PDB file of C-alpha atoms in Angstrom:
ATOM      1  CA  GLY A  29       0.000   0.000   0.000  1.00 89.00           C
ATOM      2  CA  VAL A  30       3.013   2.328  -0.220  1.00 89.00           C
ATOM      3  CA  GLN A  31       3.423   4.545  -3.293  1.00 86.00           C
ATOM      4  CA  VAL A  32       6.681   3.800  -5.111  1.00 89.00           C
ATOM      5  CA  THR A  33       8.155   6.044  -7.785  1.00 89.00           C
ATOM      6  CA  VAL A  34      11.061   4.912  -9.929  1.00 91.00           C
ATOM      7  CA  PHE A  35      13.075   7.109 -12.276  1.00 92.00           C
ATOM      8  CA  ASN A  36      15.307   5.842 -15.052  1.00 91.00           C
ATOM      9  CA  GLN A  37      16.817   8.975 -16.539  1.00 92.00           C
ATOM     10  CA  ARG A  38      19.370   8.406 -19.308  1.00 93.00           C
ATOM     11  CA  SER A  39      19.791  11.872 -20.861  1.00 96.00           C
ATOM     12  CA  VAL A  40      20.171  15.479 -19.795  1.00 97.00           C
ATOM     13  CA  ALA A  41      16.510  16.107 -20.698  1.00 96.00           C
ATOM     14  CA  ASP A  42      15.514  13.077 -18.597  1.00 96.00           C
ATOM     15  CA  ILE A  43      17.476  14.459 -15.626  1.00 97.00           C
ATOM     16  CA  PHE A  44      15.650  17.786 -15.839  1.00 97.00           C
ATOM     17  CA  SER A  45      12.323  15.961 -16.167  1.00 96.00           C
ATOM     18  CA  MET A  46      13.090  13.895 -13.064  1.00 96.00           C
ATOM     19  CA  MET A  47      14.059  17.032 -11.137  1.00 97.00           C
ATOM     20  CA  TYR A  48      10.739  18.665 -12.057  1.00 97.00           C
ATOM     21  CA  GLN A  49       8.784  15.570 -11.046  1.00 96.00           C
ATOM     22  CA  VAL A  50      10.539  15.373  -7.666  1.00 96.00           C
ATOM     23  CA  ALA A  51       9.888  19.084  -7.061  1.00 97.00           C
ATOM     24  CA  ALA A  52       6.209  18.544  -7.877  1.00 96.00           C
ATOM     25  CA  MET A  53       6.010  15.486  -5.621  1.00 94.00           C
ATOM     26  CA  VAL A  54       7.292  17.464  -2.636  1.00 95.00           C
ATOM     27  CA  GLY A  55       5.189  20.552  -3.376  1.00 97.00           C
ATOM     28  CA  LYS A  56       8.126  22.756  -4.424  1.00 97.00           C
ATOM     29  CA  VAL A  57       7.374  23.340  -8.123  1.00 97.00           C
ATOM     30  CA  ASP A  58       8.409  27.007  -8.119  1.00 97.00           C
ATOM     31  CA  GLN A  59      11.743  26.293  -6.408  1.00 97.00           C
ATOM     32  CA  GLY A  60      12.300  23.304  -8.678  1.00 97.00           C
ATOM     33  CA  LEU A  61      11.652  25.348 -11.804  1.00 98.00           C
ATOM     34  CA  GLN A  62      13.992  28.046 -10.533  1.00 98.00           C
ATOM     35  CA  LEU A  63      16.788  25.517  -9.936  1.00 97.00           C
ATOM     36  CA  ILE A  64      16.205  23.892 -13.330  1.00 98.00           C
ATOM     37  CA  ALA A  65      16.306  27.286 -15.086  1.00 98.00           C
ATOM     38  CA  GLN A  66      19.526  28.178 -13.264  1.00 98.00           C
ATOM     39  CA  MET A  67      21.167  24.881 -14.278  1.00 98.00           C
ATOM     40  CA  GLN A  68      19.982  25.203 -17.884  1.00 98.00           C
ATOM     41  CA  SER A  69      21.348  28.742 -18.021  1.00 98.00           C
ATOM     42  CA  ASN A  70      24.710  27.537 -16.689  1.00 98.00           C
ATOM     43  CA  LEU A  71      24.851  24.773 -19.316  1.00 98.00           C
ATOM     44  CA  LEU A  72      24.140  27.340 -22.046  1.00 98.00           C
ATOM     45  CA  LEU A  73      26.927  29.547 -20.701  1.00 98.00           C
ATOM     46  CA  ILE A  74      29.367  26.620 -20.738  1.00 98.00           C
ATOM     47  CA  LYS A  75      28.304  25.741 -24.289  1.00 98.00           C
ATOM     48  CA  GLU A  76      28.788  29.358 -25.389  1.00 97.00           C
ATOM     49  CA  GLN A  77      32.253  29.534 -23.804  1.00 97.00           C
ATOM     50  CA  SER A  78      33.172  26.322 -25.632  1.00 97.00           C
ATOM     51  CA  ARG A  79      32.684  28.081 -28.952  1.00 95.00           C
ATOM     52  CA  GLN A  80      35.982  29.856 -28.278  1.00 94.00           C
ATOM     53  CA  LEU A  81      37.854  26.635 -29.017  1.00 96.00           C
ATOM     54  CA  ILE A  82      39.774  26.649 -32.278  1.00 94.00           C
ATOM     55  CA  ARG A  83      39.171  22.891 -32.494  1.00 95.00           C
ATOM     56  CA  ARG A  84      36.988  20.634 -30.393  1.00 97.00           C
ATOM     57  CA  PRO A  85      38.947  17.784 -28.800  1.00 98.00           C
ATOM     58  CA  VAL A  86      37.997  14.164 -29.348  1.00 98.00           C
ATOM     59  CA  VAL A  87      37.179  12.838 -25.869  1.00 98.00           C
ATOM     60  CA  TYR A  88      37.190   9.248 -24.704  1.00 98.00           C
ATOM     61  CA  PHE A  89      35.268   8.819 -21.459  1.00 98.00           C
ATOM     62  CA  GLU A  90      35.949   5.462 -19.815  1.00 97.00           C
ATOM     63  CA  GLU A  91      33.352   4.249 -17.325  1.00 95.00           C
ATOM     64  CA  TRP A  92      35.181   1.005 -16.677  1.00 94.00           C
ATOM     65  CA  ASP A  93      38.605  -0.390 -17.508  1.00 94.00           C
ATOM     66  CA  THR A  94      38.181  -4.159 -17.842  1.00 92.00           C
ATOM     67  CA  PRO A  95      36.484  -4.448 -20.207  1.00 94.00           C
ATOM     68  CA  ASN A  96      36.750  -0.953 -21.640  1.00 96.00           C
ATOM     69  CA  MET A  97      33.356   0.708 -21.404  1.00 96.00           C
ATOM     70  CA  SER A  98      32.429   4.036 -22.915  1.00 97.00           C
ATOM     71  CA  CYS A  99      30.023   6.580 -21.413  1.00 96.00           C
ATOM     72  CA  ILE A 100      26.251   6.717 -21.167  1.00 95.00           C
ATOM     73  CA  ALA A 101      24.064   9.281 -22.988  1.00 96.00           C
ATOM     74  CA  TRP A 102      23.990  12.064 -20.402  1.00 97.00           C
ATOM     75  CA  VAL A 103      27.786  11.987 -20.061  1.00 98.00           C
ATOM     76  CA  SER A 104      28.192  12.086 -23.840  1.00 98.00           C
ATOM     77  CA  GLU A 105      25.814  15.055 -24.012  1.00 98.00           C
ATOM     78  CA  LEU A 106      27.728  16.852 -21.264  1.00 98.00           C
ATOM     79  CA  ILE A 107      31.021  16.252 -23.099  1.00 98.00           C
ATOM     80  CA  GLY A 108      29.458  18.032 -26.072  1.00 98.00           C
ATOM     81  CA  ILE A 109      28.223  20.921 -23.942  1.00 98.00           C
ATOM     82  CA  ALA A 110      31.661  21.188 -22.302  1.00 98.00           C
ATOM     83  CA  GLY A 111      33.314  21.578 -25.717  1.00 98.00           C
ATOM     84  CA  GLY A 112      34.403  18.080 -26.705  1.00 98.00           C
ATOM     85  CA  ASP A 113      33.288  15.418 -29.149  1.00 98.00           C
ATOM     86  CA  ASP A 114      32.587  11.987 -27.690  1.00 98.00           C
ATOM     87  CA  CYS A 115      34.874   9.345 -29.165  1.00 96.00           C
ATOM     88  CA  PHE A 116      32.048   6.769 -29.190  1.00 98.00           C
ATOM     89  CA  PRO A 117      28.754   8.672 -29.659  1.00 97.00           C
ATOM     90  CA  GLU A 118      27.112   5.597 -31.174  1.00 96.00           C
ATOM     91  CA  LEU A 119      27.644   3.663 -27.928  1.00 97.00           C
ATOM     92  CA  ALA A 120      26.261   6.430 -25.706  1.00 95.00           C
ATOM     93  CA  ALA A 121      22.747   5.566 -26.874  1.00 92.00           C
ATOM     94  CA  MET A 122      23.042   2.093 -25.359  1.00 94.00           C
ATOM     95  CA  PRO A 123      21.161   2.167 -22.039  1.00 88.00           C
ATOM     96  CA  LEU A 124      22.980  -0.779 -20.467  1.00 91.00           C
ATOM     97  CA  GLY A 125      26.690  -0.960 -19.759  1.00 91.00           C
ATOM     98  CA  LYS A 126      27.085  -4.183 -21.749  1.00 94.00           C
ATOM     99  CA  GLY A 127      26.052  -2.246 -24.853  1.00 95.00           C
ATOM    100  CA  ARG A 128      28.888   0.247 -24.307  1.00 97.00           C
ATOM    101  CA  ILE A 129      31.702  -2.316 -24.037  1.00 97.00           C
ATOM    102  CA  ILE A 130      34.471  -1.753 -26.571  1.00 97.00           C
ATOM    103  CA  ALA A 131      35.511  -5.239 -27.631  1.00 92.00           C
ATOM    104  CA  ASP A 132      38.808  -4.194 -29.208  1.00 95.00           C
ATOM    105  CA  PRO A 133      40.740  -1.641 -27.107  1.00 93.00           C
ATOM    106  CA  LEU A 134      42.649  -0.666 -30.244  1.00 96.00           C
ATOM    107  CA  ASP A 135      39.380   0.843 -31.545  1.00 97.00           C
ATOM    108  CA  ILE A 136      39.974   3.529 -28.929  1.00 97.00           C
ATOM    109  CA  VAL A 137      43.528   4.020 -30.173  1.00 97.00           C
ATOM    110  CA  ARG A 138      42.337   4.302 -33.786  1.00 97.00           C
ATOM    111  CA  ARG A 139      39.875   7.055 -32.836  1.00 97.00           C
ATOM    112  CA  GLY A 140      42.784   9.053 -31.403  1.00 98.00           C
ATOM    113  CA  PRO A 141      41.285  10.812 -28.394  1.00 98.00           C
ATOM    114  CA  ASP A 142      42.862  14.134 -27.441  1.00 98.00           C
ATOM    115  CA  ILE A 143      41.555  13.844 -23.862  1.00 98.00           C
ATOM    116  CA  ILE A 144      40.727  10.783 -21.802  1.00 98.00           C
ATOM    117  CA  PHE A 145      38.392  11.072 -18.839  1.00 98.00           C
ATOM    118  CA  GLY A 146      38.125   8.127 -16.499  1.00 97.00           C
ATOM    119  CA  SER A 147      35.430   7.488 -13.976  1.00 96.00           C
ATOM    120  CA  TRP A 148      35.685   3.898 -12.902  1.00 93.00           C
ATOM    121  CA  CYS A 149      32.614   3.570 -10.751  1.00 84.00           C
ATOM    122  CA  GLY A 150      33.714   2.311  -7.373  1.00 83.00           C
ATOM    123  CA  LYS A 151      37.472   2.463  -7.881  1.00 90.00           C
ATOM    124  CA  LYS A 152      40.100   5.124  -8.495  1.00 94.00           C
ATOM    125  CA  PHE A 153      40.971   5.955 -12.101  1.00 96.00           C
ATOM    126  CA  ARG A 154      44.651   5.214 -12.789  1.00 96.00           C
ATOM    127  CA  PRO A 155      45.937   7.327 -15.702  1.00 97.00           C
ATOM    128  CA  GLU A 156      49.319   5.562 -15.572  1.00 96.00           C
ATOM    129  CA  HIS A 157      47.592   2.213 -16.171  1.00 96.00           C
ATOM    130  CA  VAL A 158      45.753   3.612 -19.182  1.00 96.00           C
ATOM    131  CA  ALA A 159      48.946   5.165 -20.597  1.00 96.00           C
ATOM    132  CA  ALA A 160      50.766   1.828 -20.223  1.00 96.00           C
ATOM    133  CA  ARG A 161      48.241  -0.178 -22.268  1.00 96.00           C
ATOM    134  CA  ALA A 162      49.758  -1.992 -25.220  1.00 94.00           C
ATOM    135  CA  GLY A 163      49.564   0.125 -28.366  1.00 94.00           C
ATOM    136  CA  TRP A 164      48.420   3.295 -26.599  1.00 96.00           C
ATOM    137  CA  GLN A 165      51.756   5.161 -26.686  1.00 95.00           C
ATOM    138  CA  ASP A 166      50.729   7.097 -29.833  1.00 93.00           C
ATOM    139  CA  VAL A 167      47.295   8.186 -28.574  1.00 97.00           C
ATOM    140  CA  PRO A 168      47.340  12.018 -28.509  1.00 97.00           C
ATOM    141  CA  ALA A 169      45.926  12.099 -24.955  1.00 98.00           C
ATOM    142  CA  VAL A 170      48.675   9.776 -23.746  1.00 98.00           C
ATOM    143  CA  LYS A 171      51.449  11.612 -25.609  1.00 96.00           C
ATOM    144  CA  LYS A 172      50.358  14.950 -24.102  1.00 96.00           C
ATOM    145  CA  ASN A 173      49.415  13.588 -20.658  1.00 96.00           C
ATOM    146  CA  GLN A 174      45.754  14.524 -21.000  1.00 98.00           C
ATOM    147  CA  LEU A 175      44.243  11.793 -18.809  1.00 98.00           C
ATOM    148  CA  PHE A 176      41.958  12.925 -15.986  1.00 98.00           C
ATOM    149  CA  GLU A 177      39.702  11.438 -13.365  1.00 97.00           C
ATOM    150  CA  ILE A 178      36.149  12.711 -12.967  1.00 97.00           C
ATOM    151  CA  LYS A 179      34.799  11.429  -9.654  1.00 95.00           C
ATOM    152  CA  SER A 180      31.896   9.027 -10.163  1.00 94.00           C
ATOM    153  CA  PRO A 181      29.499  10.867  -7.793  1.00 94.00           C
ATOM    154  CA  ASP A 182      30.096  14.025  -9.866  1.00 96.00           C
ATOM    155  CA  ILE A 183      29.253  12.530 -13.260  1.00 96.00           C
ATOM    156  CA  LEU A 184      27.903   8.965 -13.228  1.00 94.00           C
ATOM    157  CA  GLN A 185      24.799   9.638 -11.161  1.00 92.00           C
ATOM    158  CA  PRO A 186      22.090  11.064 -13.429  1.00 93.00           C
ATOM    159  CA  GLY A 187      21.187  14.039 -11.280  1.00 94.00           C
ATOM    160  CA  PRO A 188      22.123  17.610 -10.405  1.00 95.00           C
ATOM    161  CA  ALA A 189      25.809  16.905  -9.672  1.00 96.00           C
ATOM    162  CA  ALA A 190      26.415  15.749 -13.258  1.00 96.00           C
ATOM    163  CA  LEU A 191      24.792  18.957 -14.540  1.00 96.00           C
ATOM    164  CA  THR A 192      26.938  21.147 -12.298  1.00 97.00           C
ATOM    165  CA  ASP A 193      30.134  19.637 -10.885  1.00 97.00           C
ATOM    166  CA  GLY A 194      30.764  16.994 -13.546  1.00 97.00           C
ATOM    167  CA  VAL A 195      30.256  19.185 -16.601  1.00 98.00           C
ATOM    168  CA  SER A 196      32.177  22.081 -15.003  1.00 98.00           C
ATOM    169  CA  HIS A 197      35.173  19.846 -14.310  1.00 98.00           C
ATOM    170  CA  MET A 198      35.209  18.522 -17.868  1.00 98.00           C
ATOM    171  CA  HIS A 199      34.746  22.036 -19.269  1.00 98.00           C
ATOM    172  CA  LYS A 200      37.754  23.413 -17.367  1.00 98.00           C
ATOM    173  CA  ILE A 201      39.952  20.598 -18.658  1.00 98.00           C
ATOM    174  CA  ILE A 202      38.703  20.941 -22.229  1.00 98.00           C
ATOM    175  CA  MET A 203      39.212  24.718 -22.217  1.00 97.00           C
ATOM    176  CA  ALA A 204      42.736  24.276 -20.780  1.00 97.00           C
ATOM    177  CA  TRP A 205      43.426  21.766 -23.585  1.00 97.00           C
ATOM    178  CA  GLY A 206      42.268  24.437 -26.045  1.00 93.00           C
ATOM    179  CA  GLU A 207      44.708  26.945 -24.577  1.00 88.00           C
ATOM    180  CA  ILE A 208      47.543  24.460 -25.037  1.00 73.00           C
ATOM    181  CA  GLY A 209      46.492  24.171 -28.690  1.00 61.00           C
ATOM    182  CA  ARG A 210      46.505  27.966 -29.112  1.00 56.00           C
ATOM    183  CA  ALA A 211      50.047  28.102 -27.774  1.00 52.00           C
ATOM    184  CA  HIS A 212      51.176  25.803 -30.601  1.00 50.00           C
ATOM    185  CA  VAL A 213      49.364  27.633 -33.432  1.00 45.00           C
TER     186      VAL A 213
END
């Protein structure tokens, strides 16, 4: 006899929808709409700032290391907002992790990511382990030491933290990468 509500948000739009529904459920629609508008405005600002990049970096976001697993839809969308291009956009649409497994790790190498973000849910991302993978020595991100951890609570939970902390962290790194590129032009 207890009401149960389950959310299964998989995209940025789904996250905002869930936030609105929760605000409505607790009788705080006006505050919820205000928070949503503030977050949407911040995402637009980040997207606008990203237009300053001379070139958008190719970004590989690794959710898990063995086997290699690429990111889910909302993370891929946030990479785009932050100024990057997801290395595996076709996998981001897969709702389950097994659909985002990259069978051949050299597929990652062939796509030549400029930046690698790691968020190994439940364990610390080890950039040195990624850099030491067989055949990865020529990956631009490895050659230029552009491997970064994004804490799982900041990006892999489909809620407000991903839309604030996670995207902001990625944006700062992507914009710093762009400044390095300007220095070599």
